[in-house]
Coordinates of C-alpha atoms in Angstrom, one line a residue:
X227 CA 26.1 2.1 -7.5
X228 CA 25.4 -1.4 -8.9
X229 CA 28.4 -3.2 -10.4
X230 CA 26.6 -6.3 -11.8
X231 CA 23.4 -6.8 -13.8
X232 CA 21.8 -10.2 -13.9
X233 CA 18.9 -11.2 -16.1
X234 CA 16.6 -13.9 -14.6
X235 CA 14.0 -15.6 -16.8
X236 CA 12.6 -17.9 -14.2
X237 CA 11.8 -17.6 -10.5
X238 CA 14.5 -20.2 -9.8
X239 CA 17.1 -18.2 -11.6
X240 CA 16.2 -15.1 -9.7
X241 CA 16.4 -16.8 -6.3
X242 CA 19.7 -18.4 -7.2
X243 CA 21.2 -15.0 -8.1
X244 CA 20.0 -13.3 -4.8
X245 CA 22.7 -12.4 -2.3
X246 CA 22.8 -9.8 0.5
X247 CA 24.1 -7.1 -1.9
X248 CA 21.5 -7.7 -4.6
X249 CA 18.0 -6.4 -5.2
X250 CA 15.3 -7.4 -7.7
X251 CA 14.7 -5.0 -10.6
X252 CA 11.3 -4.8 -12.2
X253 CA 10.0 -1.4 -13.5
X254 CA 13.0 0.5 -12.1
X255 CA 11.0 3.6 -11.1
X256 CA 12.3 3.5 -7.6
X257 CA 15.9 2.4 -8.2
X258 CA 16.4 5.0 -11.0
X259 CA 14.8 8.0 -9.3
X260 CA 16.8 10.8 -7.7
X261 CA 17.6 10.1 -4.0
X262 CA 16.4 6.5 -4.2
X263 CA 16.3 4.6 -0.9
X264 CA 17.6 1.5 -2.8
X265 CA 21.2 0.6 -2.7
X266 CA 22.7 -2.5 -4.2
X267 CA 25.9 -4.1 -5.7
X268 CA 23.9 -6.3 -8.0
X269 CA 20.6 -5.8 -9.9
X270 CA 18.6 -8.9 -10.8
X271 CA 16.2 -8.1 -13.6
X272 CA 13.0 -10.2 -13.3
X273 CA 11.0 -8.5 -16.1
X274 CA 11.3 -11.7 -18.2
X275 CA 9.5 -14.0 -15.7
X276 CA 6.1 -14.3 -17.3
X277 CA 4.7 -16.3 -14.4
X278 CA 4.7 -13.1 -12.3
X279 CA 2.8 -10.9 -14.8
X280 CA -0.8 -12.3 -14.7
X281 CA -4.0 -11.3 -13.0
X282 CA -6.4 -14.1 -12.1
X283 CA -9.5 -15.0 -9.9
X284 CA -8.9 -17.6 -7.2
X285 CA -12.2 -18.3 -5.4
X286 CA -13.1 -15.2 -3.4
X287 CA -9.8 -13.5 -4.2
X288 CA -8.0 -11.7 -7.0
X289 CA -4.4 -12.6 -7.5
X290 CA -2.3 -9.8 -9.0
X291 CA 1.2 -10.9 -10.2
X292 CA 4.1 -8.9 -8.8
X293 CA 5.2 -7.8 -12.3
X294 CA 1.8 -6.4 -13.3
X295 CA 2.1 -2.7 -13.9
X296 CA -0.2 -0.1 -12.3
X297 CA -1.7 0.5 -15.7
X298 CA -2.3 -3.2 -16.3
X299 CA -4.3 -3.3 -13.0
X300 CA -6.2 -0.1 -14.0
X301 CA -7.2 -1.7 -17.3
X302 CA -8.1 -5.2 -15.9
X303 CA -11.7 -6.4 -16.2
X304 CA -11.6 -8.3 -12.9
X305 CA -9.7 -6.0 -10.5
X306 CA -12.1 -4.2 -8.1
X307 CA -12.6 -0.5 -8.7
X308 CA -11.1 0.4 -5.2
X309 CA -7.8 -1.2 -6.2
X310 CA -7.8 0.7 -9.5
X311 CA -8.5 3.9 -7.5
X312 CA -5.4 3.3 -5.4
X313 CA -3.3 2.6 -8.6
X314 CA -4.6 5.9 -10.1
X315 CA -3.0 7.8 -7.2
X316 CA 0.0 7.4 -9.5
X317 CA -1.0 10.3 -11.7
X318 CA 1.5 9.7 -14.6
X319 CA 0.3 7.2 -17.1
X320 CA 3.9 6.8 -18.3
X321 CA 5.0 5.9 -14.8
X322 CA 2.0 3.6 -14.4
X323 CA 3.2 1.7 -17.5
X324 CA 6.5 1.1 -15.9
X325 CA 5.9 0.7 -12.1
X326 CA 5.0 -2.7 -10.9
X327 CA 2.7 -3.7 -8.0
X328 CA 5.4 -5.9 -6.5
X329 CA 8.0 -3.2 -6.7
X330 CA 5.8 -0.6 -5.0
X331 CA 5.1 -3.0 -2.2
X332 CA 8.6 -4.2 -1.7
X333 CA 10.1 -0.7 -1.2
X334 CA 7.7 -0.2 1.8
X335 CA 7.7 3.6 1.4
X336 CA 5.6 5.6 3.8
X337 CA 4.1 7.6 0.9
X338 CA 3.2 4.3 -0.8
X339 CA 0.3 4.5 -3.3
X340 CA -1.0 1.1 -2.2
X341 CA 0.0 0.3 1.4
X342 CA -2.9 1.9 3.2
X343 CA -5.5 0.3 0.9
X344 CA -3.9 -3.1 1.0
X345 CA -3.6 -3.0 4.8
X346 CA -7.2 -1.9 5.2
X347 CA -8.6 -4.7 3.1
X348 CA -6.3 -7.2 4.8
X349 CA -4.5 -8.3 1.7
X350 CA -1.9 -11.0 1.6
X351 CA 1.5 -11.1 -0.1
X352 CA 2.5 -14.4 -1.8
X353 CA 6.2 -15.0 -1.7
X354 CA 8.0 -16.9 -4.4
X355 CA 8.2 -20.6 -3.6
X356 CA 6.8 -19.8 -0.2
X357 CA 3.8 -18.9 1.8
X358 CA 1.2 -16.1 1.6
X359 CA 1.7 -13.8 4.5
X360 CA -0.6 -11.0 5.8
X361 CA 0.3 -7.6 4.3
X362 CA 0.7 -6.2 7.8
X363 CA 3.4 -8.9 8.5
X364 CA 5.1 -8.3 5.2
X365 CA 5.7 -4.6 5.9
X366 CA 7.1 -5.4 9.3
X367 CA 4.1 -4.6 11.5
X368 CA 2.2 -1.4 12.1
X369 CA 4.5 1.6 12.1
X370 CA 6.9 0.4 9.5
X371 CA 9.0 3.2 7.9
X372 CA 10.7 3.6 4.5
X373 CA 12.6 0.5 3.7
X374 CA 13.9 0.4 7.3
X375 CA 14.7 -3.3 7.1
X376 CA 12.5 -4.4 10.1
X377 CA 10.6 -6.8 7.8
X378 CA 11.7 -10.5 8.0
X379 CA 10.6 -10.8 4.4
X380 CA 12.4 -7.8 3.1
X381 CA 14.7 -9.7 0.8
X382 CA 12.1 -12.2 -0.4
X383 CA 10.9 -12.2 -4.0
X384 CA 7.2 -11.3 -4.2
X385 CA 5.1 -13.6 -6.5
X386 CA 1.8 -11.8 -6.2
X387 CA -0.5 -9.8 -4.0
X388 CA -3.9 -11.3 -3.1
X389 CA -6.8 -9.1 -2.5
X390 CA -10.5 -9.9 -1.6
X391 CA -12.9 -9.8 -4.5
X392 CA -16.1 -9.0 -2.6
X393 CA -16.1 -6.0 -0.1
X394 CA -19.1 -4.0 0.9
X395 CA -17.2 -0.8 0.9
X396 CA -13.6 0.3 0.2
X397 CA -12.4 3.9 -0.3
X398 CA -9.0 5.6 -0.1
X399 CA -8.1 9.2 0.1
X400 CA -4.7 10.8 -0.7
X401 CA -3.5 14.2 0.6
X402 CA -0.8 15.9 -1.5
X403 CA 0.1 19.3 -2.8
X404 CA -0.4 18.2 -6.4
X405 CA -1.2 14.9 -8.2
X406 CA 2.5 14.4 -8.9
X407 CA 3.7 15.3 -5.4
X408 CA 4.6 12.8 -2.7
X409 CA 1.6 12.2 -0.5
X410 CA 1.7 13.7 3.0
X411 CA -1.0 11.2 4.0
X412 CA -3.0 8.3 2.4
X413 CA -5.9 6.8 4.3
X414 CA -8.0 3.8 3.5
X415 CA -11.4 2.6 4.9
X416 CA -12.8 -0.8 4.3
X417 CA -15.7 -3.0 5.5
X418 CA -16.4 -6.6 4.5
X419 CA -20.1 -6.4 5.3
X420 CA -21.0 -3.6 7.7
X421 CA -19.5 -1.0 10.0
X422 CA -19.1 -3.6 12.8
X423 CA -16.1 -5.0 10.8
X424 CA -14.6 -1.8 9.6
X425 CA -10.8 -1.8 9.0
X426 CA -8.7 1.3 8.5
X427 CA -5.1 2.1 7.7
X428 CA -2.9 5.2 7.0
X429 CA 0.4 5.9 5.4
X430 CA 2.0 9.0 6.9
X431 CA 4.9 10.4 4.9
X432 CA 8.2 10.1 6.9
X433 CA 6.1 8.7 9.8
X434 CA 5.0 5.1 9.1
X435 CA 2.3 2.8 7.8
X436 CA -0.3 2.2 10.5
X437 CA -3.3 0.1 11.3
X438 CA -5.8 2.6 12.9
X439 CA -6.9 0.3 15.6
X440 CA -8.3 2.8 18.1
X441 CA -10.3 4.6 15.4
X442 CA -11.6 1.3 14.1
X443 CA -12.7 0.4 17.6
X444 CA -14.4 3.7 18.1
X445 CA -16.4 3.4 14.9
X446 CA -17.3 -0.3 15.6
X447 CA -18.7 0.7 19.0
X448 CA -20.5 3.8 17.8
X449 CA -21.4 4.1 14.2
X450 CA -22.4 7.8 14.8
X451 CA -19.1 8.8 16.4
X452 CA -18.6 12.5 15.8
X453 CA -15.9 14.1 13.6
X454 CA -14.8 16.1 16.6
X455 CA -14.1 12.9 18.6
X456 CA -12.2 11.3 15.8
X457 CA -10.0 14.3 15.3
X458 CA -9.4 14.6 19.1
X459 CA -8.4 10.9 19.2
X460 CA -5.8 11.4 16.5
X461 CA -4.5 14.7 18.0
X462 CA -3.9 12.9 21.3
X463 CA -2.6 9.6 19.9
X464 CA 0.8 8.6 21.1
X465 CA 1.2 5.4 19.2
X466 CA 2.1 6.9 15.8
X467 CA 4.7 9.3 14.4
X468 CA 3.6 12.5 12.5
X469 CA 6.9 14.3 12.0
X470 CA 6.9 18.0 11.0
X471 CA 8.6 18.4 7.7
X472 CA 8.2 20.0 4.2
X473 CA 4.9 18.0 3.8
X474 CA 3.2 19.6 6.8
X475 CA 3.4 20.0 10.5
X476 CA 2.6 17.3 13.0
X477 CA -0.7 19.0 14.0
X478 CA -1.7 19.4 10.3
X479 CA -1.1 15.7 9.5
X480 CA -3.0 14.6 12.6
X481 CA -5.9 17.0 11.9
X482 CA -6.2 15.9 8.3
X483 CA -6.1 12.2 9.3
X484 CA -9.0 12.8 11.7
X485 CA -11.0 14.8 9.1
X486 CA -10.3 12.2 6.4
X487 CA -11.5 9.3 8.5
X488 CA -14.7 11.2 9.4
X489 CA -15.3 11.8 5.7
X490 CA -14.8 8.2 4.8
X491 CA -17.2 7.1 7.5
X492 CA -19.8 9.5 6.1
X493 CA -19.2 8.1 2.6
X494 CA -19.6 4.5 3.9
X495 CA -22.9 5.4 5.5
X496 CA -24.1 7.2 2.4
X497 CA -23.2 4.0 0.5
X498 CA -25.6 2.0 2.7
X499 CA -23.3 0.7 5.4
X500 CA -24.8 0.5 8.9

């Protein structure tokens, strides 16, 4: 349980207050939930840092401030529809008005609403007073699990997430028992121009966040690859973890991933990608 609460009104104040036992507090939807993965001696509130709450266009990119709420993104006139779709996976409007983009990214949960989509579109994370790093590097590489601490940027303050403005196709699918349930699986499929540059990612509950490299290669080499082959590739894949738990068996999760990828490929082709 936290013993100290610090209010930071600038990025400099937030960074000065950070220590190994402290975490940044924004919307508080993760820290305040039952069985939260976050533990800290000190909470540093950054809600008052206005510089982190804007959405802007920067050339061919959209820059979404870390303190922007999910609902703010959904209501933005400049955010692409595919990003809004990922934010709407959070079914509760009340929660969307509280939860922030930066907070959801920083926790690195394997049932993240955003991770698969951001990884598929090759988003970047801008760190406060630092560099913009690839989202894959930020989460600690393919296979990162819930807040496991493997990420070298785990304690860094996120300034914004940077997403591409122009994509030929992006679609994400979420598998869960109900709209309010934790997702057993979230899959995202993206292409900048055509299927030759397709990029895919998946967030597997209690398993990890993965770049689907083998499936991407199969689709790039054969745009008409069958659903059966995609399913078989996932069923026999040894490079990812699909633990059997209350969210489904290992075989179920693998099968659903293969079917979902095949469905997204079909949607992309219906949308005109070749």
